Amino acid sequence: MTTTSAIPNAPAIALSPPQRKAALWRTGLLAALAWLALGLLALAWPNKEVGFSDWAFTDEFGYAATALALLLAALSLSAGSKVASRTVYLLRPAGQWLVAVPLLLGVWEVLTAKLGVLPSPFFAPPQSLIEVYAEDWPRLGLSTAHSLRLLVHGFASGAAVGFLVGVWIGWSRIAGYWVHPVLRFLGPVPASALLPLAFFFAPSSYAAAVFLIALATGFPVAVLTWSGVASVNKSYYDVARTLGASESFLVLRVAIPAALPQVFVGLFMGLGAAFSVLVTAEMMGVKAGLGWYLQWSQGWAAYSNMYAALIVMAALCSGLITLLFKVRDRALSWQKGTVKW
């Protein structure tokens, strides 16, 4: 007679009741309850009217939160199935955030739309952002496209020049003697402090903005590239020279690959500096972009539009940083054993 106890691996063949119970996504159920509470809060509690009829898109906000709660509940209850397991696997790392976000939105909703503790128009409820994205998306989308184009031009120019200058300083003693002190003296000066000069000498406001973003990006890239090239182990050069390596080979195949980890650190720092200068430059002279949109929103006291633009800007910056991380991981995959990630 054959029994499952006679087979060592029999318990792994069928899913036992405790395993089915463990397959339930408890955090997802808690998140579903939080989103359901947010939806009921928005739908059942009337808004406090202050100087206008009502906040638009309140019902849509409540229905969306309720629909998300039902979706999370369905995924959580069927987490052990093949259909939902993949989605639950992707959502598990963000499980606690799925609980925290509706709680924060609920507090925001109560303090603004329901009780009016935070006065309008300076503070707007979450559904006001839906109104902005639904009705003003052409202007906001065009501003985002302009900012992205300006950022790409300025960041790419500054990163390229900063990289070349950093390699030159780190490799050449003459450049290290003459250029490095100038870089240390002028580099810490904020790029935004040069706004008047940039707009005076540049042929257009767009060219001035590109120059300022490139300047903000180039300094950290140049300094860290120089540091990376200068700190390369000298024994690498000695081994390459004994094998007949030329000067260009030492620079391109030894110095630069060894300095790449620090180059990427400079790129991350330059991207953050580029974003801060981007907003300032667009507020001063550029006729389109997220910085211009922020200034326009403040001028018309459209603070909902301002908050919507800030969220878009944060998402854009986060997305570009994530993309840069992907590029770094791929470019430095051969150094994973020696570089701290």
Coordinates of C-alpha atoms in Angstrom, one line a residue, residues 54-190:
D54 CA -17.8 72.5 -4.1
W55 CA -14.6 70.7 -5.0
A56 CA -14.9 69.0 -8.3
F57 CA -14.2 65.3 -8.9
T58 CA -14.9 64.4 -5.3
D59 CA -17.2 61.5 -6.4
E60 CA -14.7 60.3 -9.0
F61 CA -12.0 60.4 -6.3
G62 CA -14.1 58.3 -4.0
Y63 CA -15.1 55.8 -6.7
A64 CA -11.5 55.4 -7.8
A65 CA -10.4 54.7 -4.3
T66 CA -13.2 52.1 -3.8
A67 CA -12.4 50.4 -7.1
L68 CA -8.7 50.2 -6.1
A69 CA -9.8 48.7 -2.8
L70 CA -11.8 46.0 -4.6
L71 CA -8.9 45.2 -6.9
L72 CA -6.5 44.8 -4.0
A73 CA -8.9 42.7 -2.1
A74 CA -9.4 40.4 -5.1
L75 CA -5.6 40.1 -5.6
S76 CA -5.1 39.4 -1.9
L77 CA -7.7 36.7 -1.7
S78 CA -6.4 35.0 -4.8
A79 CA -2.7 35.4 -4.2
G80 CA -2.0 31.7 -4.5
S81 CA -3.5 31.4 -8.0
K82 CA -1.4 31.5 -11.1
V83 CA -3.2 34.5 -12.5
A84 CA -2.7 36.8 -9.5
S85 CA 0.6 35.5 -8.1
R86 CA 2.7 37.4 -10.6
T87 CA 1.0 40.7 -9.8
V88 CA 1.1 40.1 -6.1
Y89 CA 4.8 39.3 -6.3
L90 CA 5.4 42.7 -7.9
L91 CA 3.3 44.5 -5.4
R92 CA 4.6 42.9 -2.2
P93 CA 7.6 45.1 -1.8
A94 CA 5.3 48.2 -1.9
G95 CA 2.7 46.6 0.5
Q96 CA 3.3 49.0 3.4
W97 CA 3.2 52.0 1.1
L98 CA -0.2 50.8 -0.3
V99 CA -1.4 51.0 3.3
A100 CA 0.3 54.4 4.1
V101 CA -0.8 56.3 1.0
P102 CA -4.6 56.1 1.5
L103 CA -4.1 57.0 5.2
L104 CA -2.1 60.1 4.3
L105 CA -4.6 61.0 1.6
G106 CA -7.4 60.6 4.1
V107 CA -5.8 63.0 6.5
W108 CA -5.2 65.4 3.6
E109 CA -8.8 65.1 2.5
V110 CA -10.2 65.7 6.0
L111 CA -8.0 68.8 6.7
T112 CA -8.8 70.4 3.4
A113 CA -12.2 69.4 1.8
K114 CA -14.1 68.1 4.8
L115 CA -13.1 70.4 7.7
G116 CA -11.4 73.3 6.0
V117 CA -8.6 73.5 8.6
L118 CA -6.1 74.2 5.9
P119 CA -7.5 77.2 4.1
S120 CA -8.2 77.4 0.4
P121 CA -6.9 78.3 -2.1
F122 CA -3.5 77.8 -0.6
F123 CA -4.3 74.2 0.3
A124 CA -6.3 72.0 -2.0
P125 CA -7.7 68.4 -1.5
P126 CA -6.4 65.4 -3.5
Q127 CA -9.3 65.5 -5.9
S128 CA -8.2 69.0 -7.1
L129 CA -5.1 67.3 -8.6
I130 CA -7.5 65.0 -10.6
E131 CA -9.2 68.1 -11.9
V132 CA -5.9 69.6 -13.0
Y133 CA -4.7 66.5 -14.8
A134 CA -8.1 66.0 -16.4
E135 CA -8.6 69.5 -17.7
D136 CA -5.2 71.2 -18.0
W137 CA -3.2 68.2 -19.2
P138 CA -2.3 69.8 -22.6
R139 CA -0.6 72.8 -21.1
L140 CA 1.0 70.7 -18.3
G141 CA 2.1 68.0 -20.8
L142 CA 3.6 70.6 -23.1
S143 CA 5.5 72.2 -20.2
T144 CA 6.8 68.8 -19.2
A145 CA 8.1 68.1 -22.7
H146 CA 9.8 71.5 -22.8
S147 CA 11.5 70.9 -19.5
L148 CA 12.6 67.4 -20.5
R149 CA 14.1 68.7 -23.7
L150 CA 15.9 71.5 -21.9
L151 CA 17.1 69.1 -19.2
V152 CA 18.4 66.6 -21.7
H153 CA 20.3 69.2 -23.7
G154 CA 21.9 70.8 -20.6
F155 CA 22.6 67.6 -18.7
A156 CA 24.2 65.9 -21.8
S157 CA 26.3 68.9 -22.6
G158 CA 27.5 69.4 -19.1
A159 CA 28.2 65.7 -18.5
A160 CA 30.2 65.4 -21.7
V161 CA 32.3 68.5 -21.0
G162 CA 32.7 67.6 -17.4
F163 CA 33.8 64.1 -18.2
L164 CA 36.4 65.2 -20.7
V165 CA 37.7 67.9 -18.4
G166 CA 37.9 65.4 -15.5
V167 CA 39.9 62.9 -17.6
W168 CA 42.2 65.7 -18.8
I169 CA 42.9 66.9 -15.3
G170 CA 43.4 63.4 -13.8
W171 CA 45.7 62.3 -16.6
S172 CA 47.7 65.4 -17.5
R173 CA 50.0 67.1 -15.0
I174 CA 49.9 70.3 -16.9
A175 CA 46.1 70.4 -16.8
G176 CA 46.2 69.4 -13.2
Y177 CA 48.4 72.3 -12.4
W178 CA 46.6 75.0 -14.4
V179 CA 43.0 73.9 -14.7
H180 CA 42.4 72.1 -11.4
P181 CA 42.8 75.3 -9.2
V182 CA 40.4 77.2 -11.5
L183 CA 37.9 74.4 -11.2
R184 CA 38.1 74.3 -7.5
F185 CA 37.8 78.1 -7.3
L186 CA 34.9 78.6 -9.7
G187 CA 33.1 75.3 -9.4
P188 CA 31.4 75.8 -6.0
V189 CA 29.8 79.1 -7.2
P190 CA 26.1 78.3 -7.7

